[in-house]
XYZ file of N, CA and C in Angstrom:
462
model
N 26.745 -4.342 17.351
C 25.800 -4.366 17.177
C 25.191 -4.914 15.611
N 26.162 -4.102 14.705
C 25.730 -4.095 13.474
C 27.010 -5.312 13.064
N 27.889 -5.271 13.226
C 29.015 -6.358 13.236
C 28.463 -7.769 13.724
N 27.739 -8.210 14.833
C 27.012 -9.391 15.150
C 25.958 -9.680 14.112
N 25.099 -8.705 13.657
C 24.022 -8.775 12.853
C 24.756 -9.431 11.537
N 25.741 -8.931 11.277
C 26.370 -9.071 10.044
C 26.581 -10.407 9.905
N 27.517 -10.921 11.057
C 28.256 -12.138 11.054
C 26.762 -13.117 11.132
N 25.343 -12.814 12.048
C 24.830 -13.672 11.667
C 23.908 -14.155 10.195
N 24.143 -12.854 9.503
C 23.565 -12.972 8.177
C 24.618 -14.274 7.466
N 25.781 -14.088 7.555
C 26.801 -14.537 6.987
C 26.913 -16.153 7.246
N 26.770 -16.353 8.796
C 26.595 -17.744 9.080
C 25.461 -18.497 8.695
N 24.359 -17.729 8.829
C 23.368 -18.132 8.466
C 22.779 -18.729 6.991
N 23.429 -18.007 6.129
C 23.289 -17.975 4.669
C 24.049 -19.444 4.456
N 25.310 -19.050 4.686
C 26.284 -20.315 4.428
C 26.000 -21.354 5.449
N 25.320 -21.437 6.318
C 24.980 -23.000 6.861
C 23.839 -23.292 6.045
N 22.884 -22.778 5.470
C 21.684 -23.092 5.125
C 21.636 -23.155 3.480
N 22.973 -22.838 2.867
C 22.872 -22.616 1.303
C 22.939 -23.724 0.686
N 23.952 -24.985 1.370
C 23.681 -26.153 0.462
C 22.733 -26.398 0.271
N 21.867 -26.712 1.530
C 20.771 -27.674 1.592
C 19.302 -26.819 0.848
N 19.164 -25.687 0.866
C 18.483 -24.856 0.133
C 18.639 -23.585 -0.701
N 19.335 -24.012 -1.618
C 20.073 -23.298 -2.965
C 19.375 -21.893 -2.989
N 17.721 -22.617 -3.073
C 16.723 -21.238 -4.262
C 16.417 -20.227 -2.607
N 16.873 -20.597 -1.647
C 15.976 -19.895 -0.661
C 16.866 -19.326 0.249
N 18.108 -19.725 0.333
C 19.507 -19.028 1.116
C 20.511 -18.960 0.072
N 21.074 -17.960 -0.012
C 22.086 -17.821 -0.989
C 23.160 -17.192 -0.775
N 24.624 -17.142 -0.633
C 25.666 -16.291 -0.622
C 25.859 -15.195 -1.223
N 25.593 -13.729 -0.491
C 25.528 -12.487 -0.871
C 26.625 -11.807 -1.760
N 26.686 -11.189 -2.993
C 28.017 -10.574 -3.123
C 28.799 -9.381 -2.513
N 27.473 -8.674 -1.733
C 27.523 -7.832 -1.214
C 26.731 -7.158 -0.102
N 27.137 -6.582 1.017
C 26.086 -6.278 2.234
C 26.148 -4.681 2.561
N 25.070 -4.239 2.651
C 25.150 -2.839 3.018
C 24.185 -2.807 4.106
N 25.034 -2.071 5.131
C 24.292 -1.931 6.654
C 24.239 -0.683 6.936
N 23.241 -0.710 7.581
C 22.769 0.763 8.430
C 22.252 0.649 9.843
N 22.124 1.641 10.881
C 21.909 1.663 11.830
C 20.385 2.645 11.491
N 19.663 2.590 13.038
C 18.339 3.063 12.754
C 17.654 2.513 13.903
N 16.118 2.914 13.458
C 14.971 2.481 14.590
C 14.229 1.532 14.274
N 13.980 0.439 14.407
C 12.636 -0.260 14.046
C 11.857 -0.013 14.510
N 10.276 0.151 14.213
C 9.375 0.363 14.421
C 8.958 -0.166 14.628
N 8.876 -1.412 13.848
C 7.903 -2.892 13.926
C 8.047 -3.748 13.245
N 8.001 -4.910 13.332
C 8.221 -6.257 12.435
C 6.914 -7.376 12.980
N 6.223 -7.840 11.839
C 5.338 -8.785 11.784
C 5.562 -9.651 11.063
N 5.397 -10.969 11.167
C 5.693 -12.104 10.829
C 4.321 -13.226 10.736
N 3.517 -13.309 9.819
C 2.685 -14.100 9.697
C 1.393 -13.650 10.592
N 1.380 -12.136 10.694
C 0.463 -11.387 11.750
C 1.038 -11.384 13.281
N 2.289 -12.181 13.166
C 2.646 -11.696 15.059
C 3.708 -10.863 15.185
N 3.598 -10.061 15.913
C 4.460 -8.732 16.029
C 5.994 -9.509 16.762
N 6.784 -9.178 16.223
C 7.964 -9.875 16.524
C 9.267 -8.802 17.042
N 9.913 -8.982 18.047
C 10.940 -7.514 18.490
C 11.932 -7.485 17.330
N 12.524 -6.687 16.951
C 13.501 -5.920 16.134
C 14.442 -5.358 16.406
N 15.609 -5.323 15.679
C 16.824 -4.444 16.304
C 16.907 -3.408 15.545
N 18.252 -2.677 16.279
C 18.477 -1.509 15.249
C 19.573 -1.168 14.412
N 19.482 -2.508 13.526
C 20.655 -2.501 12.652
C 19.807 -2.997 11.308
N 20.227 -2.440 10.231
C 19.365 -3.476 8.800
C 20.314 -3.647 7.966
N 20.190 -4.760 6.671
C 20.821 -5.347 6.142
C 20.373 -4.933 4.678
N 21.027 -4.594 3.714
C 20.384 -5.286 2.612
C 21.624 -6.059 1.647
N 21.329 -7.248 1.494
C 21.786 -8.237 0.684
C 21.638 -8.127 -0.676
N 22.623 -8.163 -1.524
C 22.408 -8.456 -2.593
C 23.401 -9.530 -3.362
N 22.442 -9.979 -4.248
C 23.068 -11.110 -4.596
C 23.327 -11.074 -6.497
N 24.058 -12.369 -7.020
C 24.663 -12.296 -8.464
C 23.350 -12.284 -9.357
N 22.058 -12.893 -8.802
C 21.218 -12.995 -10.369
C 20.187 -11.666 -10.027
N 20.800 -10.444 -9.151
C 20.083 -9.143 -9.139
C 19.262 -9.321 -7.972
N 18.599 -10.593 -7.306
C 17.871 -10.446 -6.153
C 18.464 -9.456 -5.215
N 17.424 -9.018 -4.051
C 18.242 -8.405 -3.290
C 17.383 -8.722 -1.918
N 17.593 -8.970 -0.969
C 17.216 -8.964 0.658
C 17.159 -7.770 1.325
N 16.238 -7.665 2.508
C 16.184 -6.668 3.380
C 16.294 -7.367 4.742
N 17.324 -7.594 5.486
C 17.347 -8.625 6.892
C 17.228 -7.460 7.820
N 16.465 -7.978 8.961
C 16.898 -7.240 10.381
C 17.209 -8.437 11.538
N 17.523 -8.377 12.365
C 17.982 -8.934 13.664
C 16.584 -9.168 14.361
N 16.299 -10.359 14.930
C 14.937 -10.736 15.719
C 14.975 -11.655 16.730
N 15.126 -11.114 17.585
C 15.480 -12.198 18.835
C 17.204 -12.782 18.514
N 17.415 -13.962 18.629
C 18.330 -14.300 18.310
C 18.465 -14.908 16.568
N 17.537 -14.328 16.063
C 17.634 -14.918 14.745
C 17.862 -13.783 13.582
N 17.591 -14.086 12.428
C 17.053 -12.762 11.093
C 16.223 -13.110 10.381
N 15.322 -12.199 10.056
C 14.426 -12.290 9.457
C 14.933 -11.522 8.132
N 14.580 -11.731 6.941
C 14.511 -11.724 5.283
C 13.724 -11.585 4.474
N 13.286 -10.157 4.255
C 12.349 -10.059 2.669
C 12.895 -9.998 1.596
N 12.793 -11.398 0.715
C 13.520 -11.571 -0.426
C 12.866 -10.878 -2.155
N 13.440 -10.028 -2.867
C 12.986 -10.226 -4.048
C 13.404 -9.532 -4.920
N 13.185 -9.021 -6.058
C 14.069 -8.507 -7.229
C 13.408 -7.061 -7.280
N 15.047 -6.172 -7.135
C 14.636 -4.614 -7.274
C 13.756 -4.040 -8.707
N 12.935 -2.975 -8.730
C 12.686 -2.673 -9.462
C 12.449 -1.489 -9.636
N 11.755 -0.367 -10.266
C 11.907 1.097 -10.381
C 10.805 1.432 -9.307
N 10.200 0.397 -8.825
C 9.669 1.366 -7.517
C 9.842 0.510 -6.045
N 10.868 -0.223 -5.865
C 11.360 -0.677 -4.616
C 11.711 -2.128 -5.095
N 11.667 -3.184 -4.213
C 11.901 -4.522 -4.271
C 10.571 -5.026 -4.312
N 10.190 -6.005 -5.272
C 9.100 -6.861 -5.411
C 9.384 -8.202 -4.992
N 8.686 -8.328 -3.783
C 9.064 -9.545 -2.931
C 8.430 -10.580 -3.270
N 8.546 -11.844 -3.329
C 8.682 -13.293 -3.496
C 8.379 -13.848 -2.377
N 9.449 -14.048 -1.300
C 9.572 -14.604 -0.024
C 10.039 -14.164 1.017
N 9.831 -14.446 2.355
C 10.584 -13.814 3.589
C 10.654 -15.150 4.322
N 11.730 -15.188 4.887
C 12.226 -16.043 5.726
C 12.788 -15.640 7.726
N 12.463 -16.494 8.177
C 13.076 -16.403 9.783
C 13.814 -17.315 9.916
N 15.218 -16.881 10.414
C 16.268 -18.141 10.501
C 16.420 -17.749 12.200
N 16.905 -18.927 12.892
C 17.605 -19.065 14.192
C 18.610 -19.520 14.096
N 19.879 -19.273 14.893
C 21.183 -20.192 14.548
C 20.359 -21.643 15.432
N 20.868 -23.097 14.733
C 20.662 -24.012 15.304
C 19.451 -24.614 14.208
N 18.872 -23.678 13.308
C 17.821 -24.536 12.594
C 18.300 -25.148 11.375
N 17.184 -26.143 11.203
C 17.682 -27.018 9.990
C 17.467 -26.687 8.678
N 18.168 -27.109 7.860
C 17.698 -26.553 6.175
C 15.994 -26.783 5.942
N 15.108 -27.933 6.799
C 13.810 -28.270 6.628
C 13.233 -27.309 7.356
N 13.746 -26.834 8.271
C 12.865 -25.471 9.157
C 12.811 -24.219 8.356
N 14.130 -23.978 7.504
C 14.318 -22.623 6.695
C 13.313 -22.867 5.479
N 13.381 -24.246 4.978
C 12.310 -24.404 3.948
C 11.049 -24.106 4.706
N 10.515 -24.506 5.207
C 9.395 -24.453 6.102
C 8.926 -22.922 6.404
N 10.013 -22.423 6.594
C 9.685 -21.072 6.871
C 9.814 -19.992 5.788
N 9.887 -20.112 4.906
C 9.778 -19.270 3.699
C 8.669 -19.603 3.350
N 7.966 -18.247 2.742
C 6.292 -18.350 2.276
C 6.252 -18.306 0.731
N 5.659 -17.944 0.062
C 5.056 -17.385 -1.373
C 4.254 -16.392 -0.770
N 5.191 -14.915 -1.077
C 4.252 -13.837 -0.585
C 4.425 -12.813 -2.145
N 3.506 -12.073 -1.769
C 3.099 -10.838 -2.712
C 3.505 -9.805 -1.804
N 4.350 -8.765 -2.052
C 4.583 -7.189 -1.922
C 5.593 -6.676 -2.050
N 6.077 -5.493 -1.604
C 6.676 -4.639 -1.894
C 7.779 -4.390 -0.547
N 8.779 -3.826 -0.970
C 9.803 -3.300 -0.106
C 9.710 -1.879 -0.820
N 9.754 -0.492 0.041
C 10.523 0.212 -0.739
C 11.173 1.076 0.578
N 12.050 1.919 -0.043
C 12.945 2.166 -1.482
C 13.702 0.781 -1.270
N 14.219 0.637 -2.374
C 15.287 -0.582 -2.751
C 16.503 -0.714 -2.639
N 17.317 0.540 -2.134
C 18.419 1.398 -1.725
C 18.420 1.370 -0.382
N 19.291 1.465 0.678
C 19.411 1.741 2.105
C 20.213 3.129 1.880
N 19.676 4.371 2.384
C 20.403 5.176 2.828
C 20.334 6.349 3.786
N 20.950 7.046 4.302
C 20.518 8.056 5.619
C 19.587 8.616 5.629
N 18.980 8.292 6.651
C 17.642 9.152 7.050
C 16.445 8.653 6.070
N 16.256 7.292 6.074
C 15.013 7.020 5.070
C 14.416 5.946 5.818
N 13.329 6.081 5.349
C 12.146 4.963 6.013
C 12.056 4.152 5.151
N 12.390 2.291 5.754
C 12.132 1.492 4.687
C 10.979 0.838 5.251
N 10.510 0.467 4.387
C 8.875 -0.065 4.249
C 8.733 -1.331 3.749
N 8.489 -2.595 4.369
C 8.258 -3.695 3.604
C 6.822 -4.246 4.039
N 5.892 -4.603 3.012
C 4.403 -5.124 3.541
C 4.483 -6.377 2.150
N 3.832 -7.230 2.895
C 3.116 -8.555 1.969
C 2.878 -9.182 2.590
N 2.005 -10.276 1.198
C 0.535 -11.219 2.420
C 1.284 -12.403 1.631
N 1.021 -13.176 2.752
C 1.448 -14.602 1.939
C 0.049 -15.296 1.566
N 0.681 -16.619 0.985
C -0.503 -17.346 0.296
C -1.417 -17.771 1.164
N -1.278 -18.030 2.849
C -2.306 -18.658 3.117
C -3.034 -17.055 4.224
N -2.523 -15.892 3.150
C -3.471 -14.576 4.113
C -2.491 -14.040 5.176
N -1.556 -14.726 5.757
C -0.466 -13.983 6.794
C -0.066 -13.037 6.319
N 0.265 -11.842 7.129
C 0.874 -10.833 6.986
C 1.840 -10.358 7.779
N 3.107 -10.244 6.433
C 4.238 -9.654 6.932
C 4.608 -7.852 6.621
N 5.200 -7.609 7.946
C 5.571 -5.973 7.601
C 6.814 -5.791 8.519
N 7.671 -5.073 8.099
C 8.807 -4.151 8.651
C 8.798 -2.341 8.466
N 9.144 -1.967 9.278
C 8.682 -0.478 9.187
C 10.540 0.033 10.118
N 11.426 0.682 9.168
C 12.661 0.867 10.075
C 12.833 1.990 9.166
N 13.508 2.907 10.242
C 13.977 4.345 9.857
C 15.515 4.502 10.030
N 16.194 4.475 9.386
C 17.551 4.848 9.208
C 18.221 5.967 9.825
N 19.540 6.088 10.710
C 19.790 7.433 11.525
C 20.363 8.007 10.587
N 21.272 9.066 11.026
C 22.131 10.021 9.978
C 23.440 9.631 9.197
N 23.602 8.624 9.999
C 24.973 7.872 9.428
C 24.857 7.364 8.064
N 25.633 7.635 6.897
C 25.535 7.122 5.645
C 25.692 5.355 6.259
N 25.029 5.055 5.060
C 25.053 3.053 5.331
C 26.384 2.554 4.731
N 27.117 1.650 5.140
C 28.218 1.286 4.655
C 28.350 -0.217 3.764
N 28.741 -0.339 2.245
C 28.095 -1.432 1.889
C 30.112 -2.254 1.727
N 29.732 -3.519 1.850
C 31.237 -3.972 2.028
C 31.250 -5.415 1.066
N 31.777 -6.022 0.176
C 31.859 -7.085 -0.196
C 31.381 -7.837 0.869
N 30.953 -9.253 0.493
C 30.516 -10.305 1.257
C 31.875 -11.858 1.133
N 32.398 -11.415 2.571
C 33.846 -12.589 2.745
C 35.117 -11.691 2.429
N 34.800 -10.713 2.195
C 36.419 -10.008 2.012
C 36.668 -9.179 2.942
């Protein structure tokens, strides 16, 4: 399950990268962990969520927390700080989505994910509100296994 989620993250970031570089970019490395997703809410709608979570790290310092939802991937993007990740956008991407659909899915949001780093046996909470008032939330608890970090594409 974790490997298929990582493959989806790689395919979706590379596929949309050329048309929407400020929304989806290629990460430098990916940290992944297994666990339990308690809830995922996108624009006020409860969504299914998977049993693996990813933290993607980028050259410009940004980070995203991503989780599988149905046949797609939901990512919370932002800049890490002392309190977690200050969120700026959230995307939902499914295989076959066009760059225009990815752009339309991105929201200007304000919120936070805590903590910024994924470790064994920790709860990750992302909460944000969109400019339109839509609510976004992820609650995920990692299991006892140590997370694994890999360089992207190597």
